Amino acid sequence: VFQHAIMEAYADPAIRKIACQCSAQSTKTVLMYFCAGWSFLEDPGPMMWVTKSKPEAVKIVEAYLWPFFENTPKLAAQLPTDRQKKKKLSLYFGGHYFNISGADTKAALQSLPYRYLFLDEIRQWRPAALEMVGKRTRSFPHNYKQFMISCPDMEGDMMDRAFLAGTQEHWFVPCVSC
């Protein structure tokens, strides 16, 4: 239910920022894989995926993100075969780049412009990292996307403020055994 609504919001060109608070193990990161894949195929541009730390970024890439891309036929057909264009934490495709970083890597958060930002579990980031990486979309004022997800944590934290700045939609999914 909520995944469909979020994917529709993500595909809406008028929506620039999505802040999704969900419980743990609710497929929210997988939802971002789908949105990244959609962007990759339908409306490509420079992308960045940020998670809490560089070791976590390596784990996500090796265990989930690249396997997801490689096992999705339409995405796999677009992936570069040149090893120089596909590295552990970066991918160069069709004139664009997709970089994966940890929020603990200040230089990566300040380097290149990005049209798409996929911001994973921001409640675990160091202070000011969200503001720092958010500036990377300024080169794309009319068509950028910032998609942030996290489990809710503390009232007034980065995720709470991002959620409260939006439409604050709520979805209730009934327990299958209730």
CSV table of C-alpha atoms in Angstrom, one decimal:
chain,number,residue,atom,x,y,z
A,1,VAL,CA,0.0,0.0,0.0
A,2,PHE,CA,2.5,2.7,1.1
A,3,GLN,CA,5.2,1.5,-1.3
A,4,HIS,CA,2.9,2.1,-4.3
A,5,ALA,CA,2.0,5.6,-3.0
A,6,ILE,CA,5.6,6.5,-2.4
A,7,MET,CA,6.7,5.3,-5.8
A,8,GLU,CA,3.9,7.4,-7.4
A,9,ALA,CA,5.1,10.4,-5.4
A,10,TYR,CA,8.7,9.7,-6.5
A,11,ALA,CA,7.7,9.6,-10.2
A,12,ASP,CA,5.8,12.9,-9.9
A,13,PRO,CA,8.0,15.6,-11.4
A,14,ALA,CA,6.5,18.2,-9.1
A,15,ILE,CA,7.7,16.4,-5.9
A,16,ARG,CA,11.3,17.2,-5.1
A,17,LYS,CA,11.7,15.7,-1.6
A,18,ILE,CA,10.4,12.6,0.0
A,19,ALA,CA,10.9,11.9,3.7
A,20,CYS,CA,9.6,8.4,4.7
A,21,GLN,CA,9.6,7.3,8.3
A,22,CYS,CA,8.9,3.5,8.6
A,23,SER,CA,9.4,0.8,11.1
A,24,ALA,CA,12.5,-1.5,10.9
A,25,GLN,CA,12.4,-4.2,8.3
A,26,SER,CA,9.5,-2.7,6.4
A,27,THR,CA,11.1,-2.8,2.9
A,28,LYS,CA,11.9,1.0,2.9
A,29,THR,CA,15.5,0.5,1.6
A,30,VAL,CA,14.3,-1.9,-1.1
A,31,LEU,CA,11.8,0.8,-2.1
A,32,MET,CA,14.7,3.1,-2.7
A,33,TYR,CA,16.4,0.5,-4.8
A,34,PHE,CA,13.3,0.5,-7.0
A,35,CYS,CA,13.3,4.2,-7.3
A,36,ALA,CA,17.0,4.4,-8.1
A,37,GLY,CA,16.4,1.7,-10.8
A,38,TRP,CA,13.5,3.6,-12.2
A,39,SER,CA,15.6,6.8,-12.3
A,40,PHE,CA,18.4,4.9,-13.9
A,41,LEU,CA,16.2,3.6,-16.7
A,42,GLU,CA,13.5,6.3,-17.2
A,43,ASP,CA,15.1,9.7,-16.4
A,44,PRO,CA,18.9,9.2,-15.8
A,45,GLY,CA,21.1,11.8,-14.1
A,46,PRO,CA,23.9,11.9,-11.5
A,47,MET,CA,23.0,9.9,-8.4
A,48,MET,CA,24.3,9.5,-4.9
A,49,TRP,CA,23.3,7.0,-2.3
A,50,VAL,CA,24.3,7.9,1.3
A,51,THR,CA,24.1,5.6,4.3
A,52,LYS,CA,25.5,6.0,7.9
A,53,SER,CA,29.1,5.0,7.2
A,54,LYS,CA,31.5,3.9,4.5
A,55,PRO,CA,31.7,0.3,5.8
A,56,GLU,CA,27.8,0.2,5.7
A,57,ALA,CA,28.0,1.6,2.1
A,58,VAL,CA,30.3,-1.2,1.1
A,59,LYS,CA,28.0,-3.8,2.7
A,60,ILE,CA,24.9,-2.3,1.0
A,61,VAL,CA,26.6,-2.3,-2.4
A,62,GLU,CA,28.0,-5.8,-2.3
A,63,ALA,CA,25.1,-7.5,-0.7
A,64,TYR,CA,22.1,-5.6,-2.1
A,65,LEU,CA,22.4,-2.7,-4.5
A,66,TRP,CA,24.6,-4.1,-7.3
A,67,PRO,CA,22.9,-7.6,-7.0
A,68,PHE,CA,19.5,-5.9,-7.3
A,69,PHE,CA,20.7,-4.0,-10.5
A,70,GLU,CA,22.4,-7.1,-11.9
A,71,ASN,CA,19.3,-9.3,-11.3
A,72,THR,CA,16.9,-6.9,-12.9
A,73,PRO,CA,17.0,-7.6,-16.6
A,74,LYS,CA,16.4,-4.0,-17.9
A,75,LEU,CA,18.9,-2.6,-15.4
A,76,ALA,CA,21.5,-5.3,-16.1
A,77,ALA,CA,21.3,-4.6,-19.8
A,78,GLN,CA,22.3,-0.9,-19.1
A,79,LEU,CA,25.2,-1.7,-16.7
A,80,PRO,CA,28.7,-1.0,-18.0
A,81,THR,CA,30.8,-4.1,-18.7
A,82,ASP,CA,34.0,-2.1,-18.4
A,83,ARG,CA,35.5,-2.7,-14.9
A,84,GLN,CA,36.7,1.0,-14.9
A,85,LYS,CA,33.1,2.1,-15.1
A,86,LYS,CA,31.8,-0.1,-12.3
A,87,LYS,CA,33.7,-0.1,-9.1
A,88,LYS,CA,32.8,-1.0,-5.6
A,89,LEU,CA,31.3,2.4,-4.6
A,90,SER,CA,30.7,4.0,-8.0
A,91,LEU,CA,29.1,3.3,-11.3
A,92,TYR,CA,29.5,5.4,-14.5
A,93,PHE,CA,26.7,4.9,-17.0
A,94,GLY,CA,25.5,6.8,-20.1
A,95,GLY,CA,27.4,10.0,-19.2
A,96,HIS,CA,26.2,9.9,-15.6
A,97,TYR,CA,27.6,8.6,-12.3
A,98,PHE,CA,26.1,6.8,-9.4
A,99,ASN,CA,28.2,7.1,-6.2
A,100,ILE,CA,27.6,5.4,-2.9
A,101,SER,CA,29.1,6.9,0.3
A,102,GLY,CA,28.9,7.0,4.0
A,103,ALA,CA,27.6,10.1,5.8
A,104,ASP,CA,30.9,9.9,7.8
A,105,THR,CA,32.9,10.8,4.6
A,106,LYS,CA,32.7,14.6,4.6
A,107,ALA,CA,34.7,15.0,1.3
A,108,ALA,CA,32.2,12.8,-0.6
A,109,LEU,CA,29.3,14.8,0.7
A,110,GLN,CA,30.8,18.0,-0.6
A,111,SER,CA,32.2,17.0,-3.9
A,112,LEU,CA,30.0,16.5,-7.0
A,113,PRO,CA,26.6,17.8,-8.0
A,114,TYR,CA,23.8,15.2,-8.0
A,115,ARG,CA,20.3,15.2,-9.4
A,116,TYR,CA,19.2,12.3,-7.3
A,117,LEU,CA,20.0,11.7,-3.6
A,118,PHE,CA,19.0,8.5,-1.9
A,119,LEU,CA,19.5,9.1,1.8
A,120,ASP,CA,19.3,5.9,3.9
A,121,GLU,CA,18.7,5.8,7.7
A,122,ILE,CA,19.5,9.5,8.3
A,123,ARG,CA,18.7,9.1,12.0
A,124,GLN,CA,22.1,7.4,12.3
A,125,TRP,CA,24.1,10.2,10.5
A,126,ARG,CA,26.4,12.7,12.2
A,127,PRO,CA,25.0,16.2,12.8
A,128,ALA,CA,25.0,18.5,9.7
A,129,ALA,CA,25.5,15.7,7.2
A,130,LEU,CA,22.0,16.0,5.8
A,131,GLU,CA,22.3,19.7,5.3
A,132,MET,CA,25.8,19.2,3.7
A,133,VAL,CA,24.7,16.5,1.2
A,134,GLY,CA,21.4,18.3,0.5
A,135,LYS,CA,23.4,21.1,-1.2
A,136,ARG,CA,24.6,18.7,-3.9
A,137,THR,CA,21.3,19.1,-5.8
A,138,ARG,CA,21.6,22.9,-6.3
A,139,SER,CA,22.9,22.4,-9.8
A,140,PHE,CA,19.5,20.8,-10.7
A,141,PRO,CA,16.9,23.4,-9.4
A,142,HIS,CA,14.1,22.2,-11.6
A,143,ASN,CA,14.3,18.4,-11.6
A,144,TYR,CA,16.2,17.1,-8.5
A,145,LYS,CA,15.0,14.4,-6.1
A,146,GLN,CA,15.9,13.9,-2.5
A,147,PHE,CA,14.6,10.6,-1.1
A,148,MET,CA,15.3,10.1,2.6
A,149,ILE,CA,14.2,7.2,4.7
A,150,SER,CA,14.7,6.2,8.3
A,151,CYS,CA,13.1,4.6,11.3
A,152,PRO,CA,11.7,7.3,13.5
A,153,ASP,CA,13.9,8.1,16.5
A,154,MET,CA,13.8,11.3,18.5
A,155,GLU,CA,11.3,14.1,18.2
A,156,GLY,CA,13.0,17.1,16.6
A,157,ASP,CA,15.9,15.1,15.0
A,158,MET,CA,16.8,15.4,11.3
A,159,MET,CA,14.2,12.8,10.2
A,160,ASP,CA,11.4,14.2,12.3
A,161,ARG,CA,12.0,17.7,10.9
A,162,ALA,CA,12.1,16.4,7.3
A,163,PHE,CA,8.9,14.5,7.8
A,164,LEU,CA,7.1,17.5,9.5
A,165,ALA,CA,8.2,19.7,6.6
A,166,GLY,CA,6.2,17.5,4.2
A,167,THR,CA,2.6,16.4,3.8
A,168,GLN,CA,2.9,14.0,6.8
A,169,GLU,CA,0.9,11.2,5.2
A,170,HIS,CA,0.3,8.1,7.2
A,171,TRP,CA,-0.5,4.6,6.1
A,172,PHE,CA,-1.8,1.8,8.3
A,173,VAL,CA,-1.1,-1.7,7.2
A,174,PRO,CA,-3.2,-4.2,9.2
A,175,CYS,CA,-1.4,-7.2,10.7
A,176,VAL,CA,-2.2,-10.3,8.6
A,177,SER,CA,-3.0,-12.3,11.7
A,178,CYS,CA,-5.4,-9.7,13.2
